[in-house]
Amino acid sequence: MPRGRLLVVVLMALALIAGAASAPIATGQLNTSASIMRVPSLEGLLLQQVNAVRTANGRGRLSHSVALTRAAALHSRSMATFGFFTHESRDGAAFSTRIGRFYRPGARGWTVGENLAMSSGSVNTEAIVTAWMGSPHHRANLLGGTYRDAGIAIVHHPAAGGVFGGQPTWVVTLDIGRR
């Protein structure tokens, strides 16, 4: 079994074990974030793949940003917990407002962008980058020459509600910026 496939299988098994250990959720109750698992190893792999695409297209590498990672983690966790999938925050605020709470503008201003992805079943970081490159808006974000920093959050929810229909779901947020 290829290493990447094995990693996904192991992560899925861990997610199933974590899900089985949590109490069942009654109909109509909020699906809390207690069963959500964040996977930093996949986040690092996704940043490597984003940087490989940027390098192949003559762009500079993105540096890991703790501030952008916090913004991305908040959004991925919120989407998985409350069952929505959009750039706007749960309260309707624009993504730039949410990001600005963590990644403040510098003396000369700032610019930010965001790419999202979701998957039921398994997650494949290479497929995510390929899908983003196939979308003009997401491609522009990935290859944006002005961006220098990136924060990524990949979370798994074993039974995400709302638009995810109670299915096992992976939610990915890539927040990028320059200040």
Short mmCIF file of N, CA and C in Angstrom, two decimals:
data_model
loop_
_atom_site.label_atom_id
_atom_site.label_comp_id
_atom_site.label_asym_id
_atom_site.label_seq_id
_atom_site.Cartn_x
_atom_site.Cartn_y
_atom_site.Cartn_z
N MET A 1 0.86 -1.17 0.00
CA MET A 1 0.00 0.00 0.00
C MET A 1 0.90 1.23 0.00
N PRO A 2 0.67 2.21 -0.93
CA PRO A 2 1.49 3.42 -0.95
C PRO A 2 1.40 4.17 0.37
N ARG A 3 2.49 4.87 0.71
CA ARG A 3 2.57 5.55 2.01
C ARG A 3 1.43 6.55 2.21
N GLY A 4 1.11 7.36 1.20
CA GLY A 4 0.03 8.34 1.34
C GLY A 4 -1.30 7.69 1.61
N ARG A 5 -1.56 6.56 0.95
CA ARG A 5 -2.80 5.82 1.14
C ARG A 5 -2.86 5.24 2.54
N LEU A 6 -1.71 4.74 3.01
CA LEU A 6 -1.63 4.18 4.35
C LEU A 6 -1.91 5.26 5.39
N LEU A 7 -1.34 6.46 5.19
CA LEU A 7 -1.57 7.56 6.12
C LEU A 7 -3.06 7.88 6.21
N VAL A 8 -3.73 7.96 5.07
CA VAL A 8 -5.16 8.25 5.06
C VAL A 8 -5.93 7.16 5.78
N VAL A 9 -5.56 5.89 5.54
CA VAL A 9 -6.24 4.77 6.20
C VAL A 9 -6.05 4.85 7.71
N VAL A 10 -4.82 5.13 8.15
CA VAL A 10 -4.54 5.24 9.58
C VAL A 10 -5.32 6.40 10.18
N LEU A 11 -5.32 7.54 9.50
CA LEU A 11 -6.06 8.69 10.01
C LEU A 11 -7.55 8.42 10.08
N MET A 12 -8.08 7.73 9.08
CA MET A 12 -9.50 7.40 9.08
C MET A 12 -9.81 6.46 10.24
N ALA A 13 -8.93 5.49 10.49
CA ALA A 13 -9.15 4.57 11.60
C ALA A 13 -9.15 5.32 12.93
N LEU A 14 -8.21 6.25 13.09
CA LEU A 14 -8.18 7.06 14.30
C LEU A 14 -9.45 7.90 14.44
N ALA A 15 -9.92 8.44 13.34
CA ALA A 15 -11.15 9.24 13.39
C ALA A 15 -12.34 8.38 13.77
N LEU A 16 -12.38 7.15 13.25
CA LEU A 16 -13.49 6.26 13.59
C LEU A 16 -13.44 5.87 15.06
N ILE A 17 -12.24 5.62 15.56
CA ILE A 17 -12.10 5.28 16.98
C ILE A 17 -12.54 6.45 17.84
N ALA A 18 -12.10 7.66 17.49
CA ALA A 18 -12.48 8.86 18.25
C ALA A 18 -13.99 9.06 18.19
N GLY A 19 -14.58 8.83 17.03
CA GLY A 19 -16.02 8.98 16.88
C GLY A 19 -16.78 7.95 17.69
N ALA A 20 -16.30 6.74 17.72
CA ALA A 20 -16.97 5.68 18.47
C ALA A 20 -16.88 5.93 19.97
N ALA A 21 -15.82 6.59 20.39
CA ALA A 21 -15.65 6.84 21.83
C ALA A 21 -16.51 7.99 22.33
N SER A 22 -16.99 8.83 21.41
CA SER A 22 -17.82 9.95 21.86
C SER A 22 -19.27 9.51 21.98
N ALA A 23 -20.00 10.21 22.82
CA ALA A 23 -21.40 9.87 23.04
C ALA A 23 -22.21 10.15 21.79
N PRO A 24 -23.23 9.35 21.51
CA PRO A 24 -24.07 9.62 20.35
C PRO A 24 -24.80 10.95 20.52
N ILE A 25 -25.12 11.56 19.39
CA ILE A 25 -25.77 12.86 19.43
C ILE A 25 -27.24 12.68 19.07
N ALA A 26 -28.09 13.15 19.93
CA ALA A 26 -29.52 13.02 19.70
C ALA A 26 -29.96 13.94 18.57
N THR A 27 -31.03 13.56 17.90
CA THR A 27 -31.58 14.35 16.82
C THR A 27 -31.92 15.75 17.33
N GLY A 28 -31.52 16.76 16.56
CA GLY A 28 -31.82 18.14 16.92
C GLY A 28 -30.77 18.80 17.77
N GLN A 29 -29.81 18.03 18.31
CA GLN A 29 -28.75 18.64 19.11
C GLN A 29 -27.62 19.09 18.21
N LEU A 30 -26.89 20.10 18.69
CA LEU A 30 -25.73 20.59 17.97
C LEU A 30 -24.64 19.53 17.98
N ASN A 31 -24.02 19.31 16.85
CA ASN A 31 -22.92 18.38 16.73
C ASN A 31 -21.66 19.10 17.18
N THR A 32 -21.26 18.97 18.42
CA THR A 32 -20.17 19.75 19.00
C THR A 32 -18.83 19.43 18.38
N SER A 33 -17.88 20.31 18.63
CA SER A 33 -16.55 20.15 18.06
C SER A 33 -15.72 19.11 18.80
N ALA A 34 -16.26 18.47 19.83
CA ALA A 34 -15.50 17.49 20.59
C ALA A 34 -15.03 16.33 19.72
N SER A 35 -15.77 16.00 18.67
CA SER A 35 -15.39 14.88 17.83
C SER A 35 -14.58 15.30 16.61
N ILE A 36 -14.25 16.56 16.49
CA ILE A 36 -13.47 17.05 15.36
C ILE A 36 -11.98 16.84 15.62
N MET A 37 -11.29 16.34 14.61
CA MET A 37 -9.86 16.08 14.72
C MET A 37 -9.12 16.92 13.68
N ARG A 38 -8.14 17.70 14.12
CA ARG A 38 -7.29 18.47 13.22
C ARG A 38 -6.05 17.64 12.90
N VAL A 39 -5.55 17.74 11.65
CA VAL A 39 -4.45 16.88 11.21
C VAL A 39 -3.28 17.74 10.69
N PRO A 40 -2.42 18.23 11.61
CA PRO A 40 -1.30 19.10 11.21
C PRO A 40 -0.35 18.46 10.19
N SER A 41 -0.16 17.15 10.23
CA SER A 41 0.75 16.52 9.27
C SER A 41 0.25 16.70 7.84
N LEU A 42 -1.06 16.61 7.64
CA LEU A 42 -1.63 16.85 6.31
C LEU A 42 -1.54 18.33 5.94
N GLU A 43 -1.66 19.20 6.92
CA GLU A 43 -1.55 20.64 6.67
C GLU A 43 -0.15 20.97 6.14
N GLY A 44 0.87 20.39 6.76
CA GLY A 44 2.24 20.60 6.30
C GLY A 44 2.46 20.06 4.90
N LEU A 45 1.89 18.90 4.62
CA LEU A 45 2.01 18.31 3.29
C LEU A 45 1.32 19.19 2.25
N LEU A 46 0.15 19.71 2.58
CA LEU A 46 -0.57 20.58 1.65
C LEU A 46 0.24 21.85 1.37
N LEU A 47 0.86 22.44 2.39
CA LEU A 47 1.69 23.63 2.17
C LEU A 47 2.88 23.29 1.26
N GLN A 48 3.48 22.13 1.45
CA GLN A 48 4.59 21.72 0.57
C GLN A 48 4.12 21.63 -0.87
N GLN A 49 2.94 21.06 -1.08
CA GLN A 49 2.42 20.90 -2.44
C GLN A 49 2.03 22.24 -3.06
N VAL A 50 1.47 23.13 -2.25
CA VAL A 50 1.16 24.48 -2.74
C VAL A 50 2.45 25.17 -3.14
N ASN A 51 3.49 25.06 -2.32
CA ASN A 51 4.77 25.70 -2.64
C ASN A 51 5.42 25.08 -3.87
N ALA A 52 5.26 23.79 -4.08
CA ALA A 52 5.80 23.15 -5.28
C ALA A 52 5.13 23.71 -6.53
N VAL A 53 3.82 23.90 -6.48
CA VAL A 53 3.08 24.47 -7.62
C VAL A 53 3.51 25.92 -7.84
N ARG A 54 3.66 26.67 -6.76
CA ARG A 54 4.09 28.07 -6.89
C ARG A 54 5.49 28.13 -7.51
N THR A 55 6.40 27.30 -7.04
CA THR A 55 7.76 27.29 -7.57
C THR A 55 7.77 26.91 -9.05
N ALA A 56 7.00 25.90 -9.41
CA ALA A 56 6.91 25.46 -10.80
C ALA A 56 6.35 26.55 -11.71
N ASN A 57 5.62 27.49 -11.14
CA ASN A 57 5.03 28.58 -11.91
C ASN A 57 5.75 29.91 -11.69
N GLY A 58 6.98 29.85 -11.19
CA GLY A 58 7.81 31.04 -11.05
C GLY A 58 7.41 31.97 -9.92
N ARG A 59 6.73 31.46 -8.93
CA ARG A 59 6.32 32.27 -7.77
C ARG A 59 7.15 31.88 -6.56
N GLY A 60 7.25 32.81 -5.62
CA GLY A 60 7.97 32.55 -4.38
C GLY A 60 7.19 31.62 -3.47
N ARG A 61 7.91 30.96 -2.59
CA ARG A 61 7.29 30.05 -1.63
C ARG A 61 6.52 30.85 -0.58
N LEU A 62 5.46 30.25 -0.06
CA LEU A 62 4.70 30.83 1.04
C LEU A 62 5.30 30.34 2.36
N SER A 63 5.41 31.24 3.32
CA SER A 63 5.90 30.88 4.65
C SER A 63 4.73 30.56 5.56
N HIS A 64 4.95 29.60 6.45
CA HIS A 64 3.91 29.26 7.42
C HIS A 64 3.67 30.43 8.35
N SER A 65 2.41 30.79 8.53
CA SER A 65 2.03 31.88 9.42
C SER A 65 1.15 31.33 10.54
N VAL A 66 1.58 31.51 11.77
CA VAL A 66 0.79 31.08 12.92
C VAL A 66 -0.54 31.83 12.94
N ALA A 67 -0.51 33.13 12.65
CA ALA A 67 -1.74 33.94 12.68
C ALA A 67 -2.74 33.44 11.63
N LEU A 68 -2.27 33.19 10.41
CA LEU A 68 -3.18 32.70 9.37
C LEU A 68 -3.66 31.28 9.67
N THR A 69 -2.80 30.48 10.30
CA THR A 69 -3.22 29.13 10.68
C THR A 69 -4.33 29.19 11.71
N ARG A 70 -4.24 30.11 12.65
CA ARG A 70 -5.30 30.26 13.65
C ARG A 70 -6.62 30.65 12.98
N ALA A 71 -6.55 31.57 12.03
CA ALA A 71 -7.76 31.99 11.31
C ALA A 71 -8.35 30.81 10.53
N ALA A 72 -7.49 30.06 9.86
CA ALA A 72 -7.95 28.91 9.08
C ALA A 72 -8.54 27.83 9.98
N ALA A 73 -7.90 27.59 11.12
CA ALA A 73 -8.39 26.56 12.05
C ALA A 73 -9.76 26.93 12.61
N LEU A 74 -9.93 28.19 12.95
CA LEU A 74 -11.23 28.64 13.44
C LEU A 74 -12.32 28.38 12.40
N HIS A 75 -12.02 28.70 11.14
CA HIS A 75 -13.02 28.56 10.09
C HIS A 75 -13.31 27.10 9.76
N SER A 76 -12.28 26.28 9.61
CA SER A 76 -12.51 24.85 9.31
C SER A 76 -13.32 24.19 10.42
N ARG A 77 -12.94 24.46 11.65
CA ARG A 77 -13.65 23.87 12.80
C ARG A 77 -15.10 24.37 12.85
N SER A 78 -15.31 25.64 12.60
CA SER A 78 -16.66 26.20 12.62
C SER A 78 -17.54 25.58 11.52
N MET A 79 -16.98 25.46 10.31
CA MET A 79 -17.76 24.86 9.22
C MET A 79 -18.13 23.42 9.54
N ALA A 80 -17.17 22.65 10.05
CA ALA A 80 -17.44 21.25 10.37
C ALA A 80 -18.43 21.12 11.52
N THR A 81 -18.32 21.99 12.51
CA THR A 81 -19.19 21.93 13.68
C THR A 81 -20.62 22.34 13.35
N PHE A 82 -20.77 23.43 12.59
CA PHE A 82 -22.09 24.00 12.37
C PHE A 82 -22.68 23.65 11.00
N GLY A 83 -21.96 22.87 10.20
CA GLY A 83 -22.51 22.35 8.95
C GLY A 83 -22.73 23.34 7.84
N PHE A 84 -21.77 24.25 7.63
CA PHE A 84 -21.86 25.16 6.48
C PHE A 84 -20.54 25.12 5.73
N PHE A 85 -20.57 25.58 4.47
CA PHE A 85 -19.36 25.56 3.65
C PHE A 85 -19.36 26.80 2.77
N THR A 86 -18.71 27.85 3.25
CA THR A 86 -18.64 29.12 2.52
C THR A 86 -17.49 29.94 3.09
N HIS A 87 -17.07 30.93 2.33
CA HIS A 87 -15.99 31.80 2.80
C HIS A 87 -16.45 32.71 3.93
N GLU A 88 -17.71 33.04 3.95
CA GLU A 88 -18.21 33.89 5.03
C GLU A 88 -18.22 33.10 6.34
N SER A 89 -17.99 33.82 7.43
CA SER A 89 -18.04 33.19 8.74
C SER A 89 -19.49 32.86 9.09
N ARG A 90 -19.66 32.09 10.13
CA ARG A 90 -20.99 31.68 10.55
C ARG A 90 -21.90 32.88 10.82
N ASP A 91 -21.32 33.98 11.31
CA ASP A 91 -22.11 35.17 11.60
C ASP A 91 -22.31 36.06 10.37
N GLY A 92 -21.87 35.61 9.21
CA GLY A 92 -22.05 36.36 7.97
C GLY A 92 -20.92 37.31 7.64
N ALA A 93 -19.92 37.42 8.51
CA ALA A 93 -18.78 38.32 8.26
C ALA A 93 -17.94 37.80 7.09
N ALA A 94 -17.41 38.73 6.32
CA ALA A 94 -16.52 38.39 5.21
C ALA A 94 -15.28 37.68 5.72
N PHE A 95 -14.69 36.84 4.88
CA PHE A 95 -13.49 36.10 5.30
C PHE A 95 -12.37 37.05 5.69
N SER A 96 -12.27 38.19 5.03
CA SER A 96 -11.19 39.14 5.37
C SER A 96 -11.37 39.71 6.78
N THR A 97 -12.61 39.85 7.23
CA THR A 97 -12.86 40.31 8.59
C THR A 97 -12.39 39.27 9.60
N ARG A 98 -12.72 37.99 9.34
CA ARG A 98 -12.28 36.91 10.23
C ARG A 98 -10.76 36.83 10.25
N ILE A 99 -10.15 36.84 9.09
CA ILE A 99 -8.69 36.74 9.02
C ILE A 99 -8.04 37.92 9.73
N GLY A 100 -8.63 39.12 9.57
CA GLY A 100 -8.08 40.32 10.19
C GLY A 100 -8.03 40.29 11.71
N ARG A 101 -8.84 39.43 12.31
CA ARG A 101 -8.80 39.29 13.78
C ARG A 101 -7.49 38.63 14.24
N PHE A 102 -6.86 37.91 13.34
CA PHE A 102 -5.63 37.17 13.67
C PHE A 102 -4.40 37.73 12.96
N TYR A 103 -4.58 38.14 11.72
CA TYR A 103 -3.50 38.57 10.83
C TYR A 103 -3.73 40.05 10.53
N ARG A 104 -3.22 40.88 11.40
CA ARG A 104 -3.51 42.32 11.32
C ARG A 104 -2.72 42.98 10.19
N PRO A 105 -3.32 44.00 9.58
CA PRO A 105 -2.62 44.73 8.52
C PRO A 105 -1.31 45.34 9.02
N GLY A 106 -0.33 45.38 8.14
CA GLY A 106 0.95 46.00 8.47
C GLY A 106 0.91 47.50 8.17
N ALA A 107 2.05 48.15 8.27
CA ALA A 107 2.14 49.60 8.06
C ALA A 107 1.71 50.00 6.65
N ARG A 108 1.95 49.14 5.68
CA ARG A 108 1.58 49.44 4.29
C ARG A 108 0.32 48.71 3.85
N GLY A 109 -0.50 48.28 4.82
CA GLY A 109 -1.73 47.59 4.47
C GLY A 109 -1.53 46.09 4.40
N TRP A 110 -2.42 45.43 3.70
CA TRP A 110 -2.35 43.99 3.60
C TRP A 110 -3.26 43.51 2.48
N THR A 111 -3.10 42.26 2.12
CA THR A 111 -3.99 41.59 1.18
C THR A 111 -4.12 40.15 1.65
N VAL A 112 -5.32 39.61 1.53
CA VAL A 112 -5.55 38.23 1.96
C VAL A 112 -6.43 37.53 0.93
N GLY A 113 -6.34 36.21 0.93
CA GLY A 113 -7.17 35.37 0.09
C GLY A 113 -7.47 34.08 0.82
N GLU A 114 -8.40 33.33 0.28
CA GLU A 114 -8.79 32.08 0.94
C GLU A 114 -9.25 31.06 -0.09
N ASN A 115 -8.79 29.83 0.07
CA ASN A 115 -9.28 28.69 -0.70
C ASN A 115 -9.87 27.69 0.28
N LEU A 116 -10.96 27.08 -0.11
CA LEU A 116 -11.61 26.05 0.70
C LEU A 116 -11.71 24.75 -0.10
N ALA A 117 -11.78 23.66 0.64
CA ALA A 117 -12.05 22.36 0.02
C ALA A 117 -12.76 21.50 1.05
N MET A 118 -13.51 20.55 0.56
CA MET A 118 -14.15 19.58 1.45
C MET A 118 -14.20 18.25 0.73
N SER A 119 -14.24 17.20 1.54
CA SER A 119 -14.29 15.86 0.99
C SER A 119 -15.00 14.94 1.97
N SER A 120 -15.85 14.10 1.44
CA SER A 120 -16.44 13.06 2.30
C SER A 120 -15.62 11.80 2.05
N GLY A 121 -15.44 11.03 3.05
CA GLY A 121 -14.67 9.79 2.90
C GLY A 121 -13.22 9.97 3.25
N SER A 122 -12.40 10.41 2.30
CA SER A 122 -10.97 10.56 2.54
C SER A 122 -10.51 11.91 2.01
N VAL A 123 -9.28 12.26 2.36
CA VAL A 123 -8.71 13.52 1.88
C VAL A 123 -7.40 13.20 1.18
N ASN A 124 -7.17 13.90 0.07
CA ASN A 124 -5.97 13.72 -0.71
C ASN A 124 -5.45 15.12 -1.04
N THR A 125 -4.34 15.50 -0.42
CA THR A 125 -3.84 16.87 -0.58
C THR A 125 -3.45 17.17 -2.02
N GLU A 126 -2.92 16.19 -2.74
CA GLU A 126 -2.56 16.41 -4.14
C GLU A 126 -3.81 16.69 -4.98
N ALA A 127 -4.89 15.97 -4.71
CA ALA A 127 -6.15 16.20 -5.42
C ALA A 127 -6.72 17.58 -5.10
N ILE A 128 -6.53 18.03 -3.87
CA ILE A 128 -7.02 19.37 -3.50
C ILE A 128 -6.29 20.43 -4.32
N VAL A 129 -4.97 20.34 -4.39
CA VAL A 129 -4.19 21.32 -5.16
C VAL A 129 -4.58 21.25 -6.63
N THR A 130 -4.76 20.06 -7.15
CA THR A 130 -5.16 19.90 -8.56
C THR A 130 -6.52 20.56 -8.81
N ALA A 131 -7.46 20.35 -7.91
CA ALA A 131 -8.79 20.96 -8.06
C ALA A 131 -8.68 22.49 -7.99
N TRP A 132 -7.90 23.00 -7.05
CA TRP A 132 -7.73 24.45 -6.95
C TRP A 132 -7.09 25.01 -8.22
N MET A 133 -6.13 24.30 -8.78
CA MET A 133 -5.48 24.78 -10.01
C MET A 133 -6.45 24.75 -11.19
N GLY A 134 -7.48 23.93 -11.13
CA GLY A 134 -8.48 23.85 -12.19
C GLY A 134 -9.57 24.91 -12.09
N SER A 135 -9.56 25.69 -11.05
CA SER A 135 -10.56 26.74 -10.84
C SER A 135 -9.87 28.10 -10.99
N PRO A 136 -10.30 28.95 -11.91
CA PRO A 136 -9.60 30.23 -12.13
C PRO A 136 -9.40 31.07 -10.87
N HIS A 137 -10.42 31.19 -10.04
CA HIS A 137 -10.29 32.01 -8.82
C HIS A 137 -9.30 31.38 -7.83
N HIS A 138 -9.43 30.07 -7.61
CA HIS A 138 -8.53 29.40 -6.67
C HIS A 138 -7.10 29.37 -7.20
N ARG A 139 -6.96 29.18 -8.51
CA ARG A 139 -5.63 29.21 -9.13
C ARG A 139 -4.98 30.58 -8.93
N ALA A 140 -5.77 31.64 -9.14
CA ALA A 140 -5.23 33.00 -8.94
C ALA A 140 -4.75 33.19 -7.51
N ASN A 141 -5.48 32.64 -6.55
CA ASN A 141 -5.03 32.72 -5.16
C ASN A 141 -3.73 31.96 -4.96
N LEU A 142 -3.66 30.73 -5.48
CA LEU A 142 -2.45 29.92 -5.29
C LEU A 142 -1.22 30.56 -5.92
N LEU A 143 -1.41 31.19 -7.06
CA LEU A 143 -0.27 31.73 -7.79
C LEU A 143 -0.11 33.23 -7.60
N GLY A 144 -0.91 33.82 -6.71
CA GLY A 144 -0.82 35.27 -6.48
C GLY A 144 0.58 35.67 -6.09
N GLY A 145 1.19 36.52 -6.91
CA GLY A 145 2.57 36.93 -6.67
C GLY A 145 2.75 37.79 -5.43
N THR A 146 1.68 38.40 -4.95
CA THR A 146 1.83 39.28 -3.79
C THR A 146 1.79 38.53 -2.47
N TYR A 147 1.26 37.33 -2.45
CA TYR A 147 1.14 36.59 -1.19
C TYR A 147 2.49 36.07 -0.73
N ARG A 148 2.70 36.12 0.58
CA ARG A 148 3.96 35.63 1.18
C ARG A 148 3.73 34.61 2.29
N ASP A 149 2.55 34.68 2.94
CA ASP A 149 2.29 33.86 4.12
C ASP A 149 1.09 32.95 3.89
N ALA A 150 1.08 31.83 4.59
CA ALA A 150 -0.03 30.88 4.47
C ALA A 150 -0.32 30.24 5.81
N GLY A 151 -1.59 29.96 6.01
CA GLY A 151 -2.05 29.18 7.15
C GLY A 151 -3.05 28.17 6.65
N ILE A 152 -2.92 26.93 7.08
CA ILE A 152 -3.78 25.85 6.60
C ILE A 152 -4.35 25.11 7.79
N ALA A 153 -5.62 24.75 7.69
CA ALA A 153 -6.25 23.89 8.70
C ALA A 153 -7.05 22.82 7.98
N ILE A 154 -6.77 21.58 8.33
CA ILE A 154 -7.52 20.43 7.81
C ILE A 154 -8.13 19.72 9.01
N VAL A 155 -9.45 19.64 9.02
CA VAL A 155 -10.14 18.97 10.12
C VAL A 155 -11.03 17.86 9.57
N HIS A 156 -11.24 16.87 10.42
CA HIS A 156 -12.14 15.76 10.08
C HIS A 156 -13.24 15.69 11.12
N HIS A 157 -14.46 15.57 10.64
CA HIS A 157 -15.60 15.37 11.54
C HIS A 157 -16.26 14.06 11.12
N PRO A 158 -16.41 13.11 12.03
CA PRO A 158 -16.96 11.80 11.67
C PRO A 158 -18.43 11.82 11.30
N ALA A 159 -19.16 12.88 11.65
CA ALA A 159 -20.59 12.96 11.34
C ALA A 159 -21.02 14.42 11.25
N ALA A 160 -20.43 15.15 10.28
CA ALA A 160 -20.72 16.57 10.15
C ALA A 160 -22.15 16.79 9.68
N GLY A 161 -22.83 17.70 10.33
CA GLY A 161 -24.23 17.96 10.01
C GLY A 161 -24.40 18.99 8.92
N GLY A 162 -25.56 19.62 8.90
CA GLY A 162 -25.86 20.69 7.95
C GLY A 162 -25.67 20.25 6.51
N VAL A 163 -24.93 21.04 5.75
CA VAL A 163 -24.74 20.75 4.32
C VAL A 163 -23.96 19.45 4.09
N PHE A 164 -23.33 18.93 5.13
CA PHE A 164 -22.55 17.70 4.99
C PHE A 164 -23.39 16.45 5.24
N GLY A 165 -24.63 16.63 5.65
CA GLY A 165 -25.59 15.53 5.76
C GLY A 165 -25.26 14.45 6.77
N GLY A 166 -24.51 14.78 7.81
CA GLY A 166 -24.18 13.78 8.83
C GLY A 166 -23.11 12.80 8.40
N GLN A 167 -22.44 13.07 7.30
CA GLN A 167 -21.42 12.17 6.76
C GLN A 167 -20.04 12.48 7.33
N PRO A 168 -19.13 11.51 7.32
CA PRO A 168 -17.73 11.81 7.66
C PRO A 168 -17.22 12.84 6.65
N THR A 169 -16.64 13.91 7.15
CA THR A 169 -16.27 15.02 6.27
C THR A 169 -14.93 15.62 6.66
N TRP A 170 -14.13 15.91 5.64
CA TRP A 170 -12.88 16.66 5.80
C TRP A 170 -13.15 18.08 5.31
N VAL A 171 -12.72 19.06 6.08
CA VAL A 171 -12.87 20.47 5.69
C VAL A 171 -11.49 21.11 5.71
N VAL A 172 -11.16 21.79 4.62
CA VAL A 172 -9.83 22.38 4.44
C VAL A 172 -9.97 23.88 4.22
N THR A 173 -9.19 24.67 4.96
CA THR A 173 -9.12 26.11 4.74
C THR A 173 -7.65 26.49 4.53
N LEU A 174 -7.39 27.19 3.44
CA LEU A 174 -6.08 27.78 3.16
C LEU A 174 -6.28 29.29 3.20
N ASP A 175 -5.67 29.97 4.16
CA ASP A 175 -5.68 31.42 4.23
C ASP A 175 -4.30 31.91 3.85
N ILE A 176 -4.26 32.87 2.93
CA ILE A 176 -2.99 33.39 2.43
C ILE A 176 -2.98 34.91 2.55
N GLY A 177 -1.80 35.49 2.70
CA GLY A 177 -1.76 36.93 2.85
C GLY A 177 -0.37 37.53 2.70
N ARG A 178 -0.39 38.84 2.73
CA ARG A 178 0.85 39.63 2.73
C ARG A 178 0.56 40.91 3.50
N ARG A 179 1.47 41.23 4.38
CA ARG A 179 1.35 42.51 5.11
C ARG A 179 2.69 43.19 5.20
#
